[in-house]
Amino acid sequence: MIVQFGSCRIELVQGDITSQQVDAIVNAANSRLAGGGGVDGAIHRAAGPTLMEETRVKYPEGCPTGSAVATSAGRLAAKFVFHTVGPIWRGGVAGEADLLASAYHRCLELAVEHACRSIAFPAISTGVYGYPMDLAAERSLATVRKFLLEQQHPELVRFVLFDGGSFGAFARALEAMAE
Ligand code: AR6
């Protein structure tokens, strides 16, 4: 599914983010940038050990929730990996929505700073961190849409949804937004 916003587009696909041919791939990391399971584990496995080595050297302090940092992409087809830290869901009363928006926003800023024309996101915070999928879809897509309409960059933002449930949630939210 593709929706155009000005000269940019948001695309939804179902699949594995590590096989995407885009300039930047976003990793849903933790604040210690220590690696982990889920999409973080998959990205580090596919990229190889240089990703963790570079992360340790460049960002020994880690990365705060709602922010993001950039590394090269090891064996991945992308040029960069942006490691962002989404919020842990605590019932919605701990600023989770703003922190989730901030994580997406900072990655999009990094994409512009690194002259990326295309970027692929997973559904940040919706796995181990427990953010409800429908709410995450709405907030994530609204944040990206606003950024694209204001900045007109990057040209392509692709959400790579791992299963049918997450793809359906994002498709419903994007359809509602395009109406
Ligand atoms: N491609 C695309 N999406 C994926 C993939 C993949 N290969 N693998 C999983 N997903 P999660 P979080 C989906 O748990 O909730 C890690 O341990 C998955 O189905 O990876 O932000 C980190 O180190 C889900 O919808 O990230 C942190 O400690 C989405 O990606 C913590 O988990 C995010 O799930 C971060 O938790």
Short mmCIF file of C-alpha atoms and ligand atoms in Angstrom, two decimals:
data_model
loop_
_atom_site.label_atom_id
_atom_site.label_comp_id
_atom_site.label_asym_id
_atom_site.label_seq_id
_atom_site.Cartn_x
_atom_site.Cartn_y
_atom_site.Cartn_z
CA MET A 1 0.00 0.00 0.00
CA ILE A 2 1.38 3.43 -1.03
CA VAL A 3 0.04 6.88 -0.16
CA GLN A 4 1.51 10.07 -1.60
CA PHE A 5 2.02 13.14 0.61
CA GLY A 6 3.21 16.03 -1.55
CA SER A 7 6.30 14.78 -3.40
CA CYS A 8 6.93 12.05 -0.79
CA ARG A 9 5.29 8.72 -0.14
CA ILE A 10 4.57 6.38 2.71
CA GLU A 11 4.65 2.71 1.78
CA LEU A 12 3.52 -0.27 3.87
CA VAL A 13 4.93 -3.73 3.24
CA GLN A 14 4.81 -6.97 5.18
CA GLY A 15 8.21 -8.60 5.67
CA ASP A 16 11.65 -8.54 7.22
CA ILE A 17 13.33 -5.15 7.56
CA THR A 18 16.84 -6.59 7.18
CA SER A 19 16.27 -7.36 3.48
CA GLN A 20 15.13 -3.85 2.50
CA GLN A 21 16.98 -1.92 -0.21
CA VAL A 22 16.81 1.58 1.26
CA ASP A 23 19.36 4.21 2.32
CA ALA A 24 18.61 3.85 6.05
CA ILE A 25 17.13 1.11 8.20
CA VAL A 26 15.75 1.95 11.64
CA ASN A 27 16.49 -0.32 14.58
CA ALA A 28 14.15 -0.51 17.58
CA ALA A 29 16.91 -0.58 20.21
CA ASN A 30 17.13 -0.16 23.99
CA SER A 31 18.68 2.84 25.74
CA ARG A 32 21.94 1.02 26.47
CA LEU A 33 22.23 0.10 22.76
CA ALA A 34 23.14 -3.31 24.11
CA GLY A 35 21.45 -5.43 21.46
CA GLY A 36 18.53 -7.69 22.21
CA GLY A 37 15.80 -9.78 20.60
CA GLY A 38 13.14 -8.88 18.04
CA VAL A 39 14.09 -6.54 15.24
CA ASP A 40 17.25 -5.45 17.14
CA GLY A 41 18.57 -9.03 17.18
CA ALA A 42 17.67 -9.57 13.52
CA ILE A 43 19.43 -6.36 12.41
CA HIS A 44 22.62 -7.11 14.37
CA ARG A 45 22.70 -10.71 13.08
CA ALA A 46 22.26 -9.61 9.47
CA ALA A 47 24.65 -6.64 9.68
CA GLY A 48 27.45 -8.51 11.44
CA PRO A 49 29.67 -7.61 14.42
CA THR A 50 30.92 -4.27 13.06
CA LEU A 51 27.54 -2.74 13.92
CA MET A 52 27.93 -3.39 17.64
CA GLU A 53 31.62 -2.41 17.59
CA GLU A 54 30.82 0.93 16.00
CA THR A 55 27.89 1.52 18.33
CA ARG A 56 30.05 0.88 21.43
CA VAL A 57 32.81 3.21 20.28
CA LYS A 58 30.59 6.06 19.09
CA TYR A 59 27.84 5.92 21.70
CA PRO A 60 29.22 4.48 24.96
CA GLU A 61 26.50 6.35 26.89
CA GLY A 62 23.72 4.73 24.86
CA CYS A 63 20.75 6.71 23.59
CA PRO A 64 17.85 8.22 25.56
CA THR A 65 14.26 7.14 24.97
CA GLY A 66 12.72 9.18 22.14
CA SER A 67 16.06 9.90 20.48
CA ALA A 68 18.18 8.14 17.82
CA VAL A 69 21.81 7.71 16.74
CA ALA A 70 23.38 6.72 13.42
CA THR A 71 25.94 4.07 12.47
CA SER A 72 27.01 2.49 9.21
CA ALA A 73 25.15 -0.68 8.23
CA GLY A 74 27.72 -3.50 8.08
CA ARG A 75 26.60 -6.24 5.68
CA LEU A 76 23.11 -4.78 5.18
CA ALA A 77 22.20 -3.31 1.81
CA ALA A 78 21.45 0.05 3.48
CA LYS A 79 24.03 2.83 3.99
CA PHE A 80 23.04 3.58 7.58
CA VAL A 81 21.30 2.10 10.58
CA PHE A 82 19.51 4.59 12.82
CA HIS A 83 19.17 3.12 16.31
CA THR A 84 16.19 4.60 18.08
CA VAL A 85 14.67 3.91 21.47
CA GLY A 86 10.90 3.81 21.71
CA PRO A 87 9.01 4.02 24.99
CA ILE A 88 8.05 1.04 27.12
CA TRP A 89 4.23 1.01 27.33
CA ARG A 90 3.07 1.85 30.87
CA GLY A 91 -0.63 2.21 30.21
CA GLY A 92 -0.40 5.42 28.19
CA VAL A 93 -0.01 7.78 31.14
CA ALA A 94 3.78 8.20 31.10
CA GLY A 95 4.18 10.30 27.96
CA GLU A 96 4.51 7.25 25.71
CA ALA A 97 2.76 8.83 22.71
CA ASP A 98 5.08 11.86 22.64
CA LEU A 99 8.15 9.68 23.14
CA LEU A 100 7.09 7.42 20.27
CA ALA A 101 6.54 10.47 18.02
CA SER A 102 9.93 11.84 19.06
CA ALA A 103 11.68 8.57 18.14
CA TYR A 104 10.22 8.68 14.60
CA HIS A 105 10.87 12.42 14.28
CA ARG A 106 14.55 12.12 15.24
CA CYS A 107 15.07 9.29 12.74
CA LEU A 108 13.55 11.40 9.99
CA GLU A 109 15.83 14.29 10.96
CA LEU A 110 18.81 11.93 10.78
CA ALA A 111 17.64 10.82 7.32
CA VAL A 112 17.66 14.44 6.13
CA GLU A 113 21.05 15.12 7.81
CA HIS A 114 22.56 12.08 6.07
CA ALA A 115 20.95 12.89 2.70
CA CYS A 116 18.91 9.66 2.69
CA ARG A 117 16.21 9.47 0.04
CA SER A 118 14.62 6.38 1.53
CA ILE A 119 14.19 4.97 5.03
CA ALA A 120 12.56 1.82 6.42
CA PHE A 121 10.96 1.67 9.88
CA PRO A 122 9.76 -1.29 11.91
CA ALA A 123 6.75 -0.76 14.19
CA ILE A 124 8.81 0.73 17.03
CA SER A 125 7.82 -0.27 20.60
CA THR A 126 5.11 -2.74 19.51
CA GLY A 127 7.00 -5.92 20.43
CA VAL A 128 8.83 -6.41 23.73
CA TYR A 129 7.96 -2.83 24.74
CA GLY A 130 4.22 -3.59 24.56
CA TYR A 131 2.81 -0.49 22.83
CA PRO A 132 -0.70 -1.37 21.55
CA MET A 133 -0.47 -1.87 17.77
CA ASP A 134 -3.48 0.28 16.73
CA LEU A 135 -2.35 3.23 18.85
CA ALA A 136 1.24 2.87 17.65
CA ALA A 137 0.11 2.76 14.01
CA GLU A 138 -1.92 5.96 14.37
CA ARG A 139 0.78 7.94 16.15
CA SER A 140 3.67 6.66 14.03
CA LEU A 141 1.95 7.41 10.73
CA ALA A 142 0.70 10.83 11.87
CA THR A 143 4.24 11.81 12.89
CA VAL A 144 5.73 10.72 9.57
CA ARG A 145 2.96 12.35 7.54
CA LYS A 146 3.44 15.70 9.31
CA PHE A 147 7.20 15.59 8.81
CA LEU A 148 6.89 14.78 5.09
CA LEU A 149 4.34 17.52 4.47
CA GLU A 150 6.55 20.07 6.24
CA GLN A 151 10.01 18.99 5.03
CA GLN A 152 9.31 17.24 1.69
CA HIS A 153 12.09 14.75 2.58
CA PRO A 154 12.91 11.88 2.56
CA GLU A 155 11.19 10.78 -0.67
CA LEU A 156 10.20 7.34 0.60
CA VAL A 157 9.26 6.19 4.09
CA ARG A 158 8.58 2.46 4.17
CA PHE A 159 7.05 0.71 7.17
CA VAL A 160 8.07 -2.94 7.23
CA LEU A 161 5.46 -4.82 9.25
CA PHE A 162 6.42 -8.25 10.43
CA ASP A 163 3.04 -10.01 10.35
CA GLY A 164 -0.51 -9.71 9.05
CA GLY A 165 -1.81 -8.19 12.28
CA SER A 166 0.62 -5.28 12.30
CA PHE A 167 0.22 -4.75 8.56
CA GLY A 168 -3.57 -4.59 8.98
CA ALA A 169 -3.35 -2.09 11.83
CA PHE A 170 -1.04 0.20 9.86
CA ALA A 171 -3.14 -0.16 6.68
CA ARG A 172 -6.32 0.87 8.53
CA ALA A 173 -4.60 3.87 10.10
CA LEU A 174 -3.05 4.98 6.81
CA GLU A 175 -6.35 4.59 4.96
CA ALA A 176 -8.11 6.75 7.55
CA MET A 177 -5.38 9.38 7.16
CA ALA A 178 -5.54 9.45 3.37
CA GLU A 179 -9.33 10.06 3.30
N1 AR6 B 1 11.54 -7.03 10.54
C1 AR6 B 1 10.53 -6.18 10.79
N2 AR6 B 1 9.86 -6.15 11.97
C2 AR6 B 1 10.25 -7.03 12.92
C3 AR6 B 1 11.30 -7.95 12.75
C4 AR6 B 1 11.98 -7.92 11.48
N3 AR6 B 1 12.98 -8.75 11.22
N4 AR6 B 1 11.44 -8.68 13.89
C5 AR6 B 1 10.49 -8.23 14.75
N5 AR6 B 1 9.76 -7.25 14.16
P1 AR6 B 1 10.66 -5.39 19.06
P2 AR6 B 1 10.37 -2.97 20.73
C6 AR6 B 1 8.64 -6.46 14.71
O1 AR6 B 1 10.36 -6.24 20.22
O2 AR6 B 1 8.98 -3.33 21.08
C7 AR6 B 1 14.75 -5.56 21.79
O3 AR6 B 1 15.19 -6.59 22.61
C8 AR6 B 1 7.88 -7.02 15.88
O4 AR6 B 1 6.91 -7.96 15.45
O5 AR6 B 1 11.77 -5.79 18.14
O6 AR6 B 1 10.67 -1.55 20.33
C9 AR6 B 1 15.54 -4.28 21.97
O7 AR6 B 1 16.87 -4.53 22.30
C10 AR6 B 1 7.25 -5.77 16.46
O8 AR6 B 1 6.02 -5.43 15.80
O9 AR6 B 1 11.01 -3.86 19.53
C11 AR6 B 1 14.81 -3.59 23.09
O10 AR6 B 1 15.25 -4.05 24.35
C12 AR6 B 1 8.26 -4.67 16.13
O11 AR6 B 1 9.18 -5.24 15.19
C13 AR6 B 1 13.37 -3.98 22.88
O12 AR6 B 1 13.41 -5.22 22.17
C14 AR6 B 1 9.04 -4.17 17.33
O13 AR6 B 1 9.31 -5.24 18.23
C15 AR6 B 1 12.63 -2.97 22.02
O14 AR6 B 1 11.27 -3.35 21.97
#
